[in-house]
mmCIF file of N, CA and C in Angstrom:
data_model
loop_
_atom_site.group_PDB
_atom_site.id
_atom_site.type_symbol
_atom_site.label_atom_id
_atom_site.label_comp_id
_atom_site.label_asym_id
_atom_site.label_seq_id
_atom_site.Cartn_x
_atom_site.Cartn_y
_atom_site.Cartn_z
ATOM 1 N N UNK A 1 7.386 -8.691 -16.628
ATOM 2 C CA UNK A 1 6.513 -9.124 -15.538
ATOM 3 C C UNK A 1 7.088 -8.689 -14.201
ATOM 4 N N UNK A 2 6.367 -8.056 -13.221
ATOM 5 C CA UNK A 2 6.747 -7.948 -12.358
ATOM 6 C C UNK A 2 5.815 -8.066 -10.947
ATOM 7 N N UNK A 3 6.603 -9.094 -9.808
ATOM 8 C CA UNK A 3 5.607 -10.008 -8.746
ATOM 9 C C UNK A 3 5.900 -8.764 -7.552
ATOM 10 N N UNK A 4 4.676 -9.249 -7.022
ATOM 11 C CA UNK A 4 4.424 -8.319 -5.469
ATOM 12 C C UNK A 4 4.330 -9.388 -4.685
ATOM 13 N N UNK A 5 5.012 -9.423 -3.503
ATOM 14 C CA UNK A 5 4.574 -10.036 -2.346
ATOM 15 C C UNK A 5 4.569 -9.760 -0.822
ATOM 16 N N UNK A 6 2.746 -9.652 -0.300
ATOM 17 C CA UNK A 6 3.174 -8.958 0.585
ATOM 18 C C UNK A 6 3.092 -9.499 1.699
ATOM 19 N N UNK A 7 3.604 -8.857 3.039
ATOM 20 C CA UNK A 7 3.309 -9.760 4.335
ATOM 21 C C UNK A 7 3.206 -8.682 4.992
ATOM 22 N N UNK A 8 3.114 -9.724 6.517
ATOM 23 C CA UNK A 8 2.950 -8.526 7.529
ATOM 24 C C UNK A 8 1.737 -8.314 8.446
ATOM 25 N N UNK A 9 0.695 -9.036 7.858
ATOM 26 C CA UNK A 9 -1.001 -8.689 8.320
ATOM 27 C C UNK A 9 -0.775 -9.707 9.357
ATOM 28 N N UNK A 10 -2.219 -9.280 9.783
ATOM 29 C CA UNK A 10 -2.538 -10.056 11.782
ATOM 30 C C UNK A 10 -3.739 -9.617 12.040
ATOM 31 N N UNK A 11 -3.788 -10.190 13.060
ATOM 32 C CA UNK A 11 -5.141 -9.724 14.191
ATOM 33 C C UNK A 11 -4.104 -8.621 14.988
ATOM 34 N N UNK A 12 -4.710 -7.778 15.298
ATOM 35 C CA UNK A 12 -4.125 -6.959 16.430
ATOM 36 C C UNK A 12 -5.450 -6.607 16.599
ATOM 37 N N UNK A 13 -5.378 -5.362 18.516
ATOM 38 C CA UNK A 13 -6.114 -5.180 18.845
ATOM 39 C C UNK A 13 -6.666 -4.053 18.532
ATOM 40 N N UNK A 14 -7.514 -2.897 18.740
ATOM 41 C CA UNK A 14 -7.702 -1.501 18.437
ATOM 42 C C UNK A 14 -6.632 -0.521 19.359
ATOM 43 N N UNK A 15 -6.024 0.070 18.710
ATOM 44 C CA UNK A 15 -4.736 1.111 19.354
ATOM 45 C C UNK A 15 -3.649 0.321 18.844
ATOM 46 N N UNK A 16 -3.364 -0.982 18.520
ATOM 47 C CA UNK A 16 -1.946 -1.591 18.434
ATOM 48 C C UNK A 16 -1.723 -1.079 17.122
ATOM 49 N N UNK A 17 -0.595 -1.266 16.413
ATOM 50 C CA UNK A 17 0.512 -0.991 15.152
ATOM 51 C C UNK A 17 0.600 -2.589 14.611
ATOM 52 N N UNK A 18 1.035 -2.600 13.093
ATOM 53 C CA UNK A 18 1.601 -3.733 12.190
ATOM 54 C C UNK A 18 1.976 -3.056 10.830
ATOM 55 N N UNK A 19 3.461 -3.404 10.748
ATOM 56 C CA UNK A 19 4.178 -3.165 9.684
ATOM 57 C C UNK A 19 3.779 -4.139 8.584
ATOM 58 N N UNK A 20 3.359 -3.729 7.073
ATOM 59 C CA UNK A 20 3.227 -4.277 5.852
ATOM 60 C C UNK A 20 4.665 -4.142 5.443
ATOM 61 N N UNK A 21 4.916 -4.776 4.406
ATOM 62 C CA UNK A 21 5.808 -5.034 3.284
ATOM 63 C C UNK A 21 5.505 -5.254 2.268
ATOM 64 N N UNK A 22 6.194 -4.755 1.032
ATOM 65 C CA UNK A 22 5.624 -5.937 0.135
ATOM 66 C C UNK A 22 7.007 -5.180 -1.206
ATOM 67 N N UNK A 23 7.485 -6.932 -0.971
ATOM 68 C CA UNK A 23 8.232 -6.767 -2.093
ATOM 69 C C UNK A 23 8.201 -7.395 -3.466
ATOM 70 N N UNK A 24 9.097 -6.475 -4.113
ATOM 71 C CA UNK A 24 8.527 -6.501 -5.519
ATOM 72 C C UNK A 24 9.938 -7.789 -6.056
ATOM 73 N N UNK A 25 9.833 -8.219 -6.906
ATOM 74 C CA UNK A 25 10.947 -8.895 -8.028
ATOM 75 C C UNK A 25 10.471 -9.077 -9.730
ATOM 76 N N UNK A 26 11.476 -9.450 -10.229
ATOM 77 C CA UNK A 26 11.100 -9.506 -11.751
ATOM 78 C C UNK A 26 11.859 -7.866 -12.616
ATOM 79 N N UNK A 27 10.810 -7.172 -13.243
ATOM 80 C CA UNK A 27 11.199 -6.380 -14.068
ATOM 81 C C UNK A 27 10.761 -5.254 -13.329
ATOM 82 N N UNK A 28 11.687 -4.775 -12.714
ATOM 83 C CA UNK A 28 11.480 -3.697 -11.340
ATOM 84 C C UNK A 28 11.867 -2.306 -12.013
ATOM 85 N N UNK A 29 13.263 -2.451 -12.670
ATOM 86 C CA UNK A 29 13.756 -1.083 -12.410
ATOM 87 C C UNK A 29 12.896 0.002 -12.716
ATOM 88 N N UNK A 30 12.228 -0.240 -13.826
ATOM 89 C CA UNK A 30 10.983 1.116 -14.680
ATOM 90 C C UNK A 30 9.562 1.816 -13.323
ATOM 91 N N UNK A 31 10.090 0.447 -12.124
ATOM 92 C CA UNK A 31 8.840 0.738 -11.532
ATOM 93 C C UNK A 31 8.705 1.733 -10.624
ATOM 94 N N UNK A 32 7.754 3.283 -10.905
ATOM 95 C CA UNK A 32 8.173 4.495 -10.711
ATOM 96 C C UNK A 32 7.385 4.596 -9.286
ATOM 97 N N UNK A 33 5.980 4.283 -9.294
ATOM 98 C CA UNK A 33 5.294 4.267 -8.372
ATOM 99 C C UNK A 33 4.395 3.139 -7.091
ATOM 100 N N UNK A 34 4.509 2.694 -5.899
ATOM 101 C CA UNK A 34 4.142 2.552 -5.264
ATOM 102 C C UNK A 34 2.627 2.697 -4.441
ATOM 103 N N UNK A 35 2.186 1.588 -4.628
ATOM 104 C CA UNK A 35 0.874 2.116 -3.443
ATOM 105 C C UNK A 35 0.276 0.971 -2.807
ATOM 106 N N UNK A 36 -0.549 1.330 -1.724
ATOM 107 C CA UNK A 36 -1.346 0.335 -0.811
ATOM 108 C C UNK A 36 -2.870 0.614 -1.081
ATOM 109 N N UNK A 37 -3.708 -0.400 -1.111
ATOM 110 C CA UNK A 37 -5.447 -0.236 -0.791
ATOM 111 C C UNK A 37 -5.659 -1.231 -0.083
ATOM 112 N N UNK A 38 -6.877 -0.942 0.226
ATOM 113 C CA UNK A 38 -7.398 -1.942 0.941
ATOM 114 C C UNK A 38 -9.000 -3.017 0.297
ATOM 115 N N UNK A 39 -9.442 -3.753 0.785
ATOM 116 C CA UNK A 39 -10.373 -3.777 0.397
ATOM 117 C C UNK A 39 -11.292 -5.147 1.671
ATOM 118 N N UNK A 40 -12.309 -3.780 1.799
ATOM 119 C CA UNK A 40 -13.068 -4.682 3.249
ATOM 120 C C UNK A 40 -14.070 -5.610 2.479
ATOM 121 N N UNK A 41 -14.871 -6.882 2.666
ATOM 122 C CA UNK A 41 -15.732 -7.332 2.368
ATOM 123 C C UNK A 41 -16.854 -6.971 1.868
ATOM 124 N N UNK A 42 -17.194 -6.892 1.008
ATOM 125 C CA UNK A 42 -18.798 -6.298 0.042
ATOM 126 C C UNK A 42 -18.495 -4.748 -0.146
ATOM 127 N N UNK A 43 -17.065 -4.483 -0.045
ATOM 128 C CA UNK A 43 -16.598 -3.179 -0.399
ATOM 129 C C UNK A 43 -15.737 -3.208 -1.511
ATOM 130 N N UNK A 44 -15.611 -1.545 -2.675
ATOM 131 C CA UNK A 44 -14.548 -1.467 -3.270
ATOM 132 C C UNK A 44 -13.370 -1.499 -2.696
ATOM 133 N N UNK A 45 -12.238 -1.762 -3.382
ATOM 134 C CA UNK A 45 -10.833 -1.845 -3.006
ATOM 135 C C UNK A 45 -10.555 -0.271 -3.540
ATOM 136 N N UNK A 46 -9.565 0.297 -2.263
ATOM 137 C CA UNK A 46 -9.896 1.352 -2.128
ATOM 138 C C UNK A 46 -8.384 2.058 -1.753
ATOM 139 N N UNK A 47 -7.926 3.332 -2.059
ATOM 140 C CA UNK A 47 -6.725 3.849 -2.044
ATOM 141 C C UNK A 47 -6.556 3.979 -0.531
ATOM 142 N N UNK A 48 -5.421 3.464 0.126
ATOM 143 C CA UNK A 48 -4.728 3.556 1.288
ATOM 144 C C UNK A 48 -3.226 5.022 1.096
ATOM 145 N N UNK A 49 -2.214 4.353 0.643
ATOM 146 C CA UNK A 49 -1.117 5.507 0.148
ATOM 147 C C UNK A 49 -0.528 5.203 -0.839
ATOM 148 N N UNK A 50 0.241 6.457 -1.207
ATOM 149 C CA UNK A 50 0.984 5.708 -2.421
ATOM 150 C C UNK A 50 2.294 6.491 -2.571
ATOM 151 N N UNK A 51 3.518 6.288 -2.793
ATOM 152 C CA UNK A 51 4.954 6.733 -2.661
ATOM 153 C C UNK A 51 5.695 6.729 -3.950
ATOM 154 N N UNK A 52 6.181 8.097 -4.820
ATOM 155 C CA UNK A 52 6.781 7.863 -6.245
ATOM 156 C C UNK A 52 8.239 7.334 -5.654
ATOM 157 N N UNK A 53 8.724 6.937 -6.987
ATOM 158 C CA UNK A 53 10.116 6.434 -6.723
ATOM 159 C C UNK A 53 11.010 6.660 -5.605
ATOM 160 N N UNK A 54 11.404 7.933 -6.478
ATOM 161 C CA UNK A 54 12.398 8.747 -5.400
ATOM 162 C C UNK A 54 11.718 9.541 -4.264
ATOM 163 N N UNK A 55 10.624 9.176 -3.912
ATOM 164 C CA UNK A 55 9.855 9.583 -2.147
ATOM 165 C C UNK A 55 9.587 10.909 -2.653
ATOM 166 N N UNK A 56 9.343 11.844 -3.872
ATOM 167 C CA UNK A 56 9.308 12.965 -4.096
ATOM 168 C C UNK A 56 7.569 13.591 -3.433
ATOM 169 N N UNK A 57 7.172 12.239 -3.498
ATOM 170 C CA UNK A 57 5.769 12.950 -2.768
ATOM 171 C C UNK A 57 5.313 11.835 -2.486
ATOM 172 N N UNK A 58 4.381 11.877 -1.185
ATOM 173 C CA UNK A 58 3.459 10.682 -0.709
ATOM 174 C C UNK A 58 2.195 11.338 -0.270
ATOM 175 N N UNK A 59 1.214 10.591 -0.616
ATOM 176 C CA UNK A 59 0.029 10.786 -0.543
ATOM 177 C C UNK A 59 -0.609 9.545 0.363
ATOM 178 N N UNK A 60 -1.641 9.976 1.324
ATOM 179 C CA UNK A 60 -2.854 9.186 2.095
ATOM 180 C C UNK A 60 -3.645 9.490 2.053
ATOM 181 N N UNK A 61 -4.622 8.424 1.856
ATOM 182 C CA UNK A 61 -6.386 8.785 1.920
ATOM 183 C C UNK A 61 -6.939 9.265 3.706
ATOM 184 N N UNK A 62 -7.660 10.377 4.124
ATOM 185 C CA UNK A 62 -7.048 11.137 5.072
ATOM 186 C C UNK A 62 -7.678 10.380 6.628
ATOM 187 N N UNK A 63 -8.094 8.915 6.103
ATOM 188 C CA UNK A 63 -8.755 8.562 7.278
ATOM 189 C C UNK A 63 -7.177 7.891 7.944
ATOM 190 N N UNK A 64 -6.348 8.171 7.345
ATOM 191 C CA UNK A 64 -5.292 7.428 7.702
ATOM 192 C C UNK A 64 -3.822 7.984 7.909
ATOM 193 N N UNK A 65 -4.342 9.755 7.729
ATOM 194 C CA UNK A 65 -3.105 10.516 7.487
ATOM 195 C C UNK A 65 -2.215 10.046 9.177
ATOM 196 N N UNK A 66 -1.693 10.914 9.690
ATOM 197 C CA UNK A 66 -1.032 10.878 10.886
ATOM 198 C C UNK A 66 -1.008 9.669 11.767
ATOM 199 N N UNK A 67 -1.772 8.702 11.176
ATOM 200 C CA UNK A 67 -1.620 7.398 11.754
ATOM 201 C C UNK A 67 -0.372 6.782 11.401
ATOM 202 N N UNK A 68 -0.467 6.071 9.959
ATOM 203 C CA UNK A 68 0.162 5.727 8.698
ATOM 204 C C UNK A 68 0.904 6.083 8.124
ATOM 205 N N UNK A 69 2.235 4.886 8.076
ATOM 206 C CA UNK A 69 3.618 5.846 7.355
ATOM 207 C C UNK A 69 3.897 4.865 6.148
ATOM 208 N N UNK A 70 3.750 5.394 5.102
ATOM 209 C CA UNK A 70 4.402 4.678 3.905
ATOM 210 C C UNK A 70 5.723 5.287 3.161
ATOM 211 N N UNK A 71 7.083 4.140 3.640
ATOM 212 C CA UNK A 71 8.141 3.902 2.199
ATOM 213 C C UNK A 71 8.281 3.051 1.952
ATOM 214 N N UNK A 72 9.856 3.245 1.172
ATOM 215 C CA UNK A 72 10.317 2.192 0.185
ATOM 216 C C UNK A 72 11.467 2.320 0.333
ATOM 217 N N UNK A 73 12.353 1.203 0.034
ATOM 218 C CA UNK A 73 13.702 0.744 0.166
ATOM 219 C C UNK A 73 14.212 0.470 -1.197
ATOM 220 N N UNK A 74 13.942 1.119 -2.320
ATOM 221 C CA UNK A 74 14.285 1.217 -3.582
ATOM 222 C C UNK A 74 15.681 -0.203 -4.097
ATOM 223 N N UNK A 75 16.481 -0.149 -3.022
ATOM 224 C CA UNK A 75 17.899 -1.273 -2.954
ATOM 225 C C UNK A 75 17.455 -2.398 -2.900
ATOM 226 N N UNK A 76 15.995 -2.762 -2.090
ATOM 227 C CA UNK A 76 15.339 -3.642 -1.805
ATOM 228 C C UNK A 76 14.126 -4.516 -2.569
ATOM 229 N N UNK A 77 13.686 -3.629 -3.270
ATOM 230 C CA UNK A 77 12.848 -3.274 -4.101
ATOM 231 C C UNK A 77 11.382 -3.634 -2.954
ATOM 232 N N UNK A 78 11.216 -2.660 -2.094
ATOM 233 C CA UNK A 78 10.755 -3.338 -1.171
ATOM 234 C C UNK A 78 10.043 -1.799 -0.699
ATOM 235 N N UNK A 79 8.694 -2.095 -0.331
ATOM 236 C CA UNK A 79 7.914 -0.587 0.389
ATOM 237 C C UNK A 79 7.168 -0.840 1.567
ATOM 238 N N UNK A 80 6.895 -0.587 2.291
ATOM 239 C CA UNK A 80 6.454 -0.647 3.597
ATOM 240 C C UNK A 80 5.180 0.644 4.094
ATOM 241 N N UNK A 81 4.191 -0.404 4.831
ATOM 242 C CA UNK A 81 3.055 0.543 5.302
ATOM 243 C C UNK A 81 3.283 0.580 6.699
ATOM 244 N N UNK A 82 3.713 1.700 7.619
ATOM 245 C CA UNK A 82 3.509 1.538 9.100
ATOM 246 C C UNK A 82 2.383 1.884 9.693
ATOM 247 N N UNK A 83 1.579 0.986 10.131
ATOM 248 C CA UNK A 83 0.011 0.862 10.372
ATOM 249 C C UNK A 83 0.028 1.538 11.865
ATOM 250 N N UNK A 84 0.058 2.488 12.879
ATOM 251 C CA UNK A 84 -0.140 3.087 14.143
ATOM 252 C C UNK A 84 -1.649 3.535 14.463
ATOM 253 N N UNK A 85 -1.989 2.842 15.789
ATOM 254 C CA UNK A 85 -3.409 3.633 16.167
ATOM 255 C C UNK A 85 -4.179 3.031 15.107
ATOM 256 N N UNK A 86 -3.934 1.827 14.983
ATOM 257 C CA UNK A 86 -5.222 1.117 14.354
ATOM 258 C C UNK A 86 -6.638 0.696 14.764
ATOM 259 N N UNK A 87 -7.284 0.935 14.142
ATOM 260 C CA UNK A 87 -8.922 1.473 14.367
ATOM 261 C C UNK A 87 -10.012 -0.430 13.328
ATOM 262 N N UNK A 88 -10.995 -0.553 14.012
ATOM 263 C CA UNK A 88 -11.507 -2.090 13.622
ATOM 264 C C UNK A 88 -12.268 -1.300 12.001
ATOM 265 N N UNK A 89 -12.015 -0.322 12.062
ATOM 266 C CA UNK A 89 -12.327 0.381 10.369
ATOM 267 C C UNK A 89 -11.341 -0.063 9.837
ATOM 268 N N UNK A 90 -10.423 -0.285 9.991
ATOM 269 C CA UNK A 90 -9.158 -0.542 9.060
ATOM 270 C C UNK A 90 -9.025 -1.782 8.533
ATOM 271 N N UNK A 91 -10.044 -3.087 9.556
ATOM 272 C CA UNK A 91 -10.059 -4.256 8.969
ATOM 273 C C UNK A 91 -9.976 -3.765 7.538
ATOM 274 N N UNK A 92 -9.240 -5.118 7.236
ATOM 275 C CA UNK A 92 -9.148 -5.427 5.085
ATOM 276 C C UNK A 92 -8.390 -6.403 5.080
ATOM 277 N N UNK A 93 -8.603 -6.393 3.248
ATOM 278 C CA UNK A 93 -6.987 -7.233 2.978
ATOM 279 C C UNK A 93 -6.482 -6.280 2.389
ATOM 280 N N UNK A 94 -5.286 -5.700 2.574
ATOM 281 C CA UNK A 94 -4.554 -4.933 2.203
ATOM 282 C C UNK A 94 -3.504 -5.549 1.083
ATOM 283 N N UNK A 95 -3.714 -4.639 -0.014
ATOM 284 C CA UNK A 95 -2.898 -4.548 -1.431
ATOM 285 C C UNK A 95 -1.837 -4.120 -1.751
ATOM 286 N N UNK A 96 -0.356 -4.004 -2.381
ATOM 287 C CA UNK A 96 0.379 -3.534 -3.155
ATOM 288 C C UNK A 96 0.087 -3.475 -4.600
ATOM 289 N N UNK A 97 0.412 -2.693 -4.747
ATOM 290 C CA UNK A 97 0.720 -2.199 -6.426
ATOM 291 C C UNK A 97 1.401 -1.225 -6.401
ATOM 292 N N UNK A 98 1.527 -1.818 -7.822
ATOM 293 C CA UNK A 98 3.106 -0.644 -8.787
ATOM 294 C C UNK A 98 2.483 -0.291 -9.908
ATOM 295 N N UNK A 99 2.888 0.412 -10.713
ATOM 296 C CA UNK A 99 2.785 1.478 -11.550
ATOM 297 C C UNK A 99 4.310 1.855 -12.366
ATOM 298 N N UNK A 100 4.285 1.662 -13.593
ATOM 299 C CA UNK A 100 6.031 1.975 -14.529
ATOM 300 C C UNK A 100 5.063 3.253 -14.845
ATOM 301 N N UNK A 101 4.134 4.025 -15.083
ATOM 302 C CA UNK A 101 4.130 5.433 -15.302
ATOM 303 C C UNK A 101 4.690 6.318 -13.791
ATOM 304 N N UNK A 102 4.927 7.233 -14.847
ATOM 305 C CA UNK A 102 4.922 8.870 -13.827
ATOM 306 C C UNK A 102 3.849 9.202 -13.419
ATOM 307 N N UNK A 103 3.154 8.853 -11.918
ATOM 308 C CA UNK A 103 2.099 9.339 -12.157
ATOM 309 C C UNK A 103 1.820 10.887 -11.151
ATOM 310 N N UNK A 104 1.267 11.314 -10.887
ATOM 311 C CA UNK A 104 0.885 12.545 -9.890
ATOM 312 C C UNK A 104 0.498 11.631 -8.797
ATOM 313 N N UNK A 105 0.237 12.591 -7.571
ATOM 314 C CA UNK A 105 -0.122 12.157 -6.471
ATOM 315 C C UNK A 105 -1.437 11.393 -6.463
ATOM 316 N N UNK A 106 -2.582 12.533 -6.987
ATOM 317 C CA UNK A 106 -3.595 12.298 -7.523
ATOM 318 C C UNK A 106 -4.464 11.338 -8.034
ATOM 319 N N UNK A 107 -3.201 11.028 -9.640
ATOM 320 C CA UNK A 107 -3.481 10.068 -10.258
ATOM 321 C C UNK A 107 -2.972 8.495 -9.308
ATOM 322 N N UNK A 108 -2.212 8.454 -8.437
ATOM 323 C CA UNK A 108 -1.960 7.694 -7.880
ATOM 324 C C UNK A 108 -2.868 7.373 -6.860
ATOM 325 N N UNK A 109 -3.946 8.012 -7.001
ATOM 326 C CA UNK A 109 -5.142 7.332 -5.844
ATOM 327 C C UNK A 109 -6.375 6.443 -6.494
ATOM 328 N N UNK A 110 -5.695 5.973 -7.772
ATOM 329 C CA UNK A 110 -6.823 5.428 -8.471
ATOM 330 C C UNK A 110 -6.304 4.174 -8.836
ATOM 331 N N UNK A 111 -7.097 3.147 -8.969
ATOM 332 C CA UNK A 111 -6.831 1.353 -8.892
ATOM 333 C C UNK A 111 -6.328 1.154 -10.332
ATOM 334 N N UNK A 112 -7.098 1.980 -11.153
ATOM 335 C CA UNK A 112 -6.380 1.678 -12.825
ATOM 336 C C UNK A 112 -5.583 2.163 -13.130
ATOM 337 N N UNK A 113 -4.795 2.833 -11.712
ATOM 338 C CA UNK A 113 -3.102 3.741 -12.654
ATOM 339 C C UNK A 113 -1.960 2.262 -12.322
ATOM 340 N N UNK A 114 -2.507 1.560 -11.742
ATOM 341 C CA UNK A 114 -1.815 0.725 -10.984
ATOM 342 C C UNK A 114 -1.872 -1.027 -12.228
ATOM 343 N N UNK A 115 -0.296 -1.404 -12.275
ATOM 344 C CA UNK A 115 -0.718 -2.116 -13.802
ATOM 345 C C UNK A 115 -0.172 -3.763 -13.005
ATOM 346 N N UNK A 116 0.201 -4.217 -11.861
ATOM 347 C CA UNK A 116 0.441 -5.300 -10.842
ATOM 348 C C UNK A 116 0.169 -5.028 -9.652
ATOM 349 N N UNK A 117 -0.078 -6.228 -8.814
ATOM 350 C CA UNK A 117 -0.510 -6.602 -7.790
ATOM 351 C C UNK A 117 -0.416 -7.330 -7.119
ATOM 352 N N UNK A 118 -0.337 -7.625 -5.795
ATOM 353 C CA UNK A 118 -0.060 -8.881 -5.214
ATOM 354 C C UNK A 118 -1.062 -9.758 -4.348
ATOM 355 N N UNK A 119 -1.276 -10.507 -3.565
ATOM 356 C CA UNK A 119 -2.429 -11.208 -3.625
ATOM 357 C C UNK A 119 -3.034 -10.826 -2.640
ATOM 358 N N UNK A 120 -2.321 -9.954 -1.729
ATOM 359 C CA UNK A 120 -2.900 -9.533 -0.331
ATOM 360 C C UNK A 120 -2.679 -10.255 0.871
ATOM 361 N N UNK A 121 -2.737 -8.913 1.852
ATOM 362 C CA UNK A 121 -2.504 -9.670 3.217
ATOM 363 C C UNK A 121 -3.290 -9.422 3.983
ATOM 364 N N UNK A 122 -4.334 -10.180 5.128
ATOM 365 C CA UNK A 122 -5.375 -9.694 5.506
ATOM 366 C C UNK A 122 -4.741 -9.035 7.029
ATOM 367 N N UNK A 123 -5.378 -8.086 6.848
ATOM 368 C CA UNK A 123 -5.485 -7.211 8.790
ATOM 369 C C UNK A 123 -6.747 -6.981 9.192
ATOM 370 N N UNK A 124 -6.582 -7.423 10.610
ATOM 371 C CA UNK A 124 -7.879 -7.722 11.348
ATOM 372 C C UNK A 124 -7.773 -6.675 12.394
ATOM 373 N N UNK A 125 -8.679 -5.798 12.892
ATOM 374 C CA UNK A 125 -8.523 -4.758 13.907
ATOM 375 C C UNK A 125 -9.657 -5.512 14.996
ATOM 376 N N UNK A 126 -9.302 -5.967 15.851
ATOM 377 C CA UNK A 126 -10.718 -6.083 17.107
ATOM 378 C C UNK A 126 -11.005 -5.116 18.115
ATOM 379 N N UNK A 127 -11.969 -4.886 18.778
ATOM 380 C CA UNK A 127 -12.454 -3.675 18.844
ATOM 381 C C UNK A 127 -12.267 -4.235 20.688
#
């Protein structure tokens, strides 16, 4: 079993920044891959980024490229979303999940490669 917990969410305004977290405990070591979604109200939950183990590749969904910085602190068992130039599109509650496969970048943009979760943290963008 392995728990996610994340923090970090707020109201901020449109243009401000908020750092996510979300750390993991339990049965960690196998856990290869990393990722964030989001999911706005009467919407799917939806791929944000996602980071393999060893940082060998990271991927963003591109409404969020050059904004948005996602790692991980592997020592920590701990990954982080840096939210910059946040936009009232970005409202959600934002997700962690992990993944014990190898997955591709690719395959890492999809909700069923992802096998835990944590309960979410909501971010509010006001305009």
């Amino acid at each position: 079993q392995v728990q996610l917990v994340e923090s970090g969410g707020g109201l901020v305004q449109a243009g401000g920044s908020l750092r996510l977290s979300c750390a993991a405990s339990g049965r960690t070591l196998s856990r290869n891959v990393m990722g964030w979604f989001r999911q706005a109200p009467g919407k799917e939950r939806e791929f944000v980024a996602a980071i393999a183990r060893g940082a060998d590749w990271l991927n963003y969904r591109s409404s969020v490229t050059g904004r948005f910085t996602i790692s991980r602190d592997n020592a920590k068992n701990t990954v982080y979303l840096q939210m910059n130039r946040l936009k009232p599109e970005d409202t959600a509650v934002y997700y962690c999940g992990t993944s014990g496969r190898q997955l591709t970048a690719a395959q890492a943009m999809g909700v069923l490669a992802y096998d835990y979760w944590g309960q979410g943290t909501q971010v509010t963008v006001s305009s």
